[in-house]
Coordinates of C-alpha atoms and ligand atoms in Angstrom, one line a residue:
X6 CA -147.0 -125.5 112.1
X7 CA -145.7 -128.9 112.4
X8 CA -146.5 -131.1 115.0
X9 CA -142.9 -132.5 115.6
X10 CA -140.3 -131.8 118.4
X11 CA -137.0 -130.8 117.5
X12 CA -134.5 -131.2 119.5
X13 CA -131.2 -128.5 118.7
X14 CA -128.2 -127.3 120.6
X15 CA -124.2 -128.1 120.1
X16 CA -122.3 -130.9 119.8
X17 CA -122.5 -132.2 123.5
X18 CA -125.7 -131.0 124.4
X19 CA -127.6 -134.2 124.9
X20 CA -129.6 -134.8 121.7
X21 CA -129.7 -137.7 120.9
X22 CA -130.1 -139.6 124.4
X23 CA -132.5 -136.7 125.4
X24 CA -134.4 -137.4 122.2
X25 CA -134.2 -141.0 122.6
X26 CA -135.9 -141.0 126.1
X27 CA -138.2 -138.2 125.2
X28 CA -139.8 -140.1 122.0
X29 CA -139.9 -143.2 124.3
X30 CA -142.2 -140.8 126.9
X31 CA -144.1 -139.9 124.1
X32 CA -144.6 -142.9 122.5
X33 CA -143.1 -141.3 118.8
X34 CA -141.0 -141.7 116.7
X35 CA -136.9 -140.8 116.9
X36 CA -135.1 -139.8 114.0
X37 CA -131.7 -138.2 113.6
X38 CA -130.5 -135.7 111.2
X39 CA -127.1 -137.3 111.2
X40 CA -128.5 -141.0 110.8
X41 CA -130.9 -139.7 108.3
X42 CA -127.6 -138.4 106.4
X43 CA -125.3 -141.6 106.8
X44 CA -128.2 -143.9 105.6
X45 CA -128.6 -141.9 102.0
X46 CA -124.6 -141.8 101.5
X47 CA -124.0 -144.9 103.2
X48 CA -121.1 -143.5 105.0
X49 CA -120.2 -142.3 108.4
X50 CA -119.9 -138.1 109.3
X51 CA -116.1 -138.4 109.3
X52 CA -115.6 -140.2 106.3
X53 CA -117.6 -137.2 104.6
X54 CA -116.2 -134.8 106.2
X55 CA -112.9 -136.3 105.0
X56 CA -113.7 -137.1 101.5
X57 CA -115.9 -134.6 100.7
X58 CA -115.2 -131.4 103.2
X59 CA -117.8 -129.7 105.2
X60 CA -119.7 -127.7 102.9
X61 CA -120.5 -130.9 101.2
X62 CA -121.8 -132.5 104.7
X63 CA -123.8 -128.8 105.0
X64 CA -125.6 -129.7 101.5
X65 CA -126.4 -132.8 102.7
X66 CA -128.0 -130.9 106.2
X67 CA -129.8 -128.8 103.5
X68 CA -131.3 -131.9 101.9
X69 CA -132.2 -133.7 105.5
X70 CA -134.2 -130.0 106.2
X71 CA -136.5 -130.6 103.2
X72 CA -137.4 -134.8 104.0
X73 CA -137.8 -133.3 107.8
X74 CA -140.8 -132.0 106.0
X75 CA -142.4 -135.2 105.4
X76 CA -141.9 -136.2 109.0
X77 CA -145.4 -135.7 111.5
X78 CA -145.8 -136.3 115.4
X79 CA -141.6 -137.3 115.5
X80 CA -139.2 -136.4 118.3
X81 CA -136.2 -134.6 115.6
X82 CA -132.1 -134.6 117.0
X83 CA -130.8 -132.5 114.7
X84 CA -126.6 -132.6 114.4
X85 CA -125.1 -129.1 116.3
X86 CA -124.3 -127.0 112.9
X87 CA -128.3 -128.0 111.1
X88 CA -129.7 -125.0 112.8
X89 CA -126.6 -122.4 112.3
X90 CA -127.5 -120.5 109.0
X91 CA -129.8 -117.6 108.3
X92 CA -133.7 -119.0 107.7
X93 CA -132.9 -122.3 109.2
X94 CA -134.3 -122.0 112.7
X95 CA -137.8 -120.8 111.1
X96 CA -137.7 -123.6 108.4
X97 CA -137.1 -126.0 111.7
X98 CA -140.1 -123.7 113.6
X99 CA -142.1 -124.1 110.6
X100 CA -141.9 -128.6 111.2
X101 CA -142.6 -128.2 115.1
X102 CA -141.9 -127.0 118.5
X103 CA -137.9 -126.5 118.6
X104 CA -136.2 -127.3 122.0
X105 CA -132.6 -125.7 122.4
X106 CA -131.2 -127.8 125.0
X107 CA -128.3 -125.4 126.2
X108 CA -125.5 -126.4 128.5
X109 CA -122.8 -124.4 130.0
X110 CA -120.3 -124.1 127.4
X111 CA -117.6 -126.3 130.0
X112 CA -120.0 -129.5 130.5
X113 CA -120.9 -129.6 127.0
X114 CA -117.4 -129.5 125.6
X115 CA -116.3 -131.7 128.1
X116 CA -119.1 -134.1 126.7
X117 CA -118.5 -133.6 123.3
X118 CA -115.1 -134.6 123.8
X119 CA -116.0 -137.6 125.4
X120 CA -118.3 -139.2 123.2
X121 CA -118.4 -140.1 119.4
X122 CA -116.2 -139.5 116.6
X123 CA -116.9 -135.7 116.1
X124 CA -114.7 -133.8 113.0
X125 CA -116.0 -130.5 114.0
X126 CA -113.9 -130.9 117.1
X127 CA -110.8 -132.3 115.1
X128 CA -107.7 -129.8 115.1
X129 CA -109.7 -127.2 116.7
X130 CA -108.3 -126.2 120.2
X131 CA -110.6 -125.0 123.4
X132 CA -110.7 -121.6 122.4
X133 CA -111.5 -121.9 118.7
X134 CA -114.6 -124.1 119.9
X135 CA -116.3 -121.8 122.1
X136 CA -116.2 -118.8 119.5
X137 CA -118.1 -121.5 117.3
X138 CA -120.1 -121.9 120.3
X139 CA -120.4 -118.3 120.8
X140 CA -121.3 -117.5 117.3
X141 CA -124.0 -120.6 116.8
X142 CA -126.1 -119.4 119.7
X143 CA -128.1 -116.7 118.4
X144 CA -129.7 -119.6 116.2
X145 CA -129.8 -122.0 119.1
X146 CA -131.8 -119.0 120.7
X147 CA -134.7 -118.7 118.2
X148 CA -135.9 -121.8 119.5
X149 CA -139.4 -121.9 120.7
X150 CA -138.5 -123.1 124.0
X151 CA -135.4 -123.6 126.2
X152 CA -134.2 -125.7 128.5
X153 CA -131.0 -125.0 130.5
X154 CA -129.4 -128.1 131.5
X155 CA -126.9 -127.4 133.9
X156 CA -126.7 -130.1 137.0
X157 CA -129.7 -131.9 135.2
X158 CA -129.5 -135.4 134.7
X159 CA -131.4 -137.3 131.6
X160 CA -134.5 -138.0 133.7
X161 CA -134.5 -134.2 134.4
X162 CA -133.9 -132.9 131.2
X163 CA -136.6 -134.8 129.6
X164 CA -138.9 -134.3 132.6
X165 CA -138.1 -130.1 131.7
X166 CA -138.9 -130.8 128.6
X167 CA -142.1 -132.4 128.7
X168 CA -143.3 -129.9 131.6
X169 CA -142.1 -127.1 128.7
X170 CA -144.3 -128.9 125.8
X171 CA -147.2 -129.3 127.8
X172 CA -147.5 -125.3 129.7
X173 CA -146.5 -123.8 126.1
X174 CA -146.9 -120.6 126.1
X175 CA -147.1 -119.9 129.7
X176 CA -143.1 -119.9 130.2
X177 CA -140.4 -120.3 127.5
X178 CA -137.2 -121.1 129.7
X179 CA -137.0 -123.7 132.5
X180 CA -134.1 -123.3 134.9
X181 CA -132.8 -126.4 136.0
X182 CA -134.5 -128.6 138.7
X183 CA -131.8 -129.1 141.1
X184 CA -129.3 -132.4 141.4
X185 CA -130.4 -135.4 142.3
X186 CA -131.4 -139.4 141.0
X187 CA -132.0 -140.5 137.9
X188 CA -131.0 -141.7 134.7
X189 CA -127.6 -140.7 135.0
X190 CA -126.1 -137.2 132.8
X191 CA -127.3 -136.3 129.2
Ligands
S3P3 C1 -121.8 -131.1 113.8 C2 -122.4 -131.8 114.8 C3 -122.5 -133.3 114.7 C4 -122.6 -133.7 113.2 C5 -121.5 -133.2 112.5 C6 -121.3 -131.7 112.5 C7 -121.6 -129.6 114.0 O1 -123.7 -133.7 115.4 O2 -123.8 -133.2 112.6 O3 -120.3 -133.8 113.0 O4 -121.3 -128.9 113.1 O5 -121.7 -129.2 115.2 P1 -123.9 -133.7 117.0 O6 -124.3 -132.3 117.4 O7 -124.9 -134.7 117.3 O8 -122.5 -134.0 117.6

């Protein structure tokens, strides 16, 4: 097995600013499926999704899988839909320890919302985005370890996670902490 960390979970979760922090902890390397994608086509998510449609953007996840295989010792955000099809969460496994960071569905839509330019959400109402939710967490759940984030801040979430990579294999969920200071909200 790889030695990298992989962050997944959905749109909203806290990826990339839990990776951030996390690789900064580490001292590693943080790389992003998404950026990964946008540097090779030179183009941002929505203009692909828009000129070339979403199975196109899928090919491109499909491409980002295979380079993650030349990455070693890197903290990995990878975009909410990379883990979502069959023999993907192994071929992640297979690179490193996979994190799911899982919210409650409210918090992390209500993030999603909030921040970035996301097409996934685009036409889609409340409803339609928890059964896509609904029906991405089974892969979400083959994650070697979980971390529930609910009423964690960054500092907490990254502080779970680190307790989580370093006790492997002695528990693979972590409740959350409790409220308090800190870096502010994934
Ligand atoms: C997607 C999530 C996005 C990005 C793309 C598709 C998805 O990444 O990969 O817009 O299908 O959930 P984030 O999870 O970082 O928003």
């Amino acid at each position: 097995m790889g030695d990298n960390v992989i962050l997944v979970g959905f749109m909203g979760a806290g990826k990339s600013s839990v990776g951030r922090l996390l690789a900064r902890r580490l001292g590693r390397c943080f790389v992003e499926t998404d950026d990964m994608i946008t540097a090779r086509e030179g183009r941002s998510i929505p203009e692909i999704f828009a000129q070339r449609g979403e199975a196109s953007f899928r090919a491109l996840e499909e491409d980002a899988v295979r380079l993650l295989a030349l990455k070693s010792g890197d903290v990995i955000a990878t975009g909410g839909g990379l883990p979502c099809r069959e023999g993907r969460p192994e071929a992640l496994r297979a690179l490193g320890t996979v994190v799911w960071l899982r919210g409650d569905f409210d918090a992390v839509y209500e993030r999603a919302q909030r921040a970035g330019a996301r097409p996934m959400l685009a036409g889609r109402g409340r409803d339609e985005i928890e059964a896509l939710y609904r029906a991405r967490e089974p892969y979400y759940r083959r994650a070697d370890l979980t971390v529930d984030t609910t009423g964690l801040n960054l500092d907490q979430v990254v502080a779970t996670v680190l307790l989580l990579l370093r006790g492997k294999g002695s528990s693979s969920t972590l409740s959350p902490l409790g409220r308090g200071q800190g870096e502010g909200r994934p």
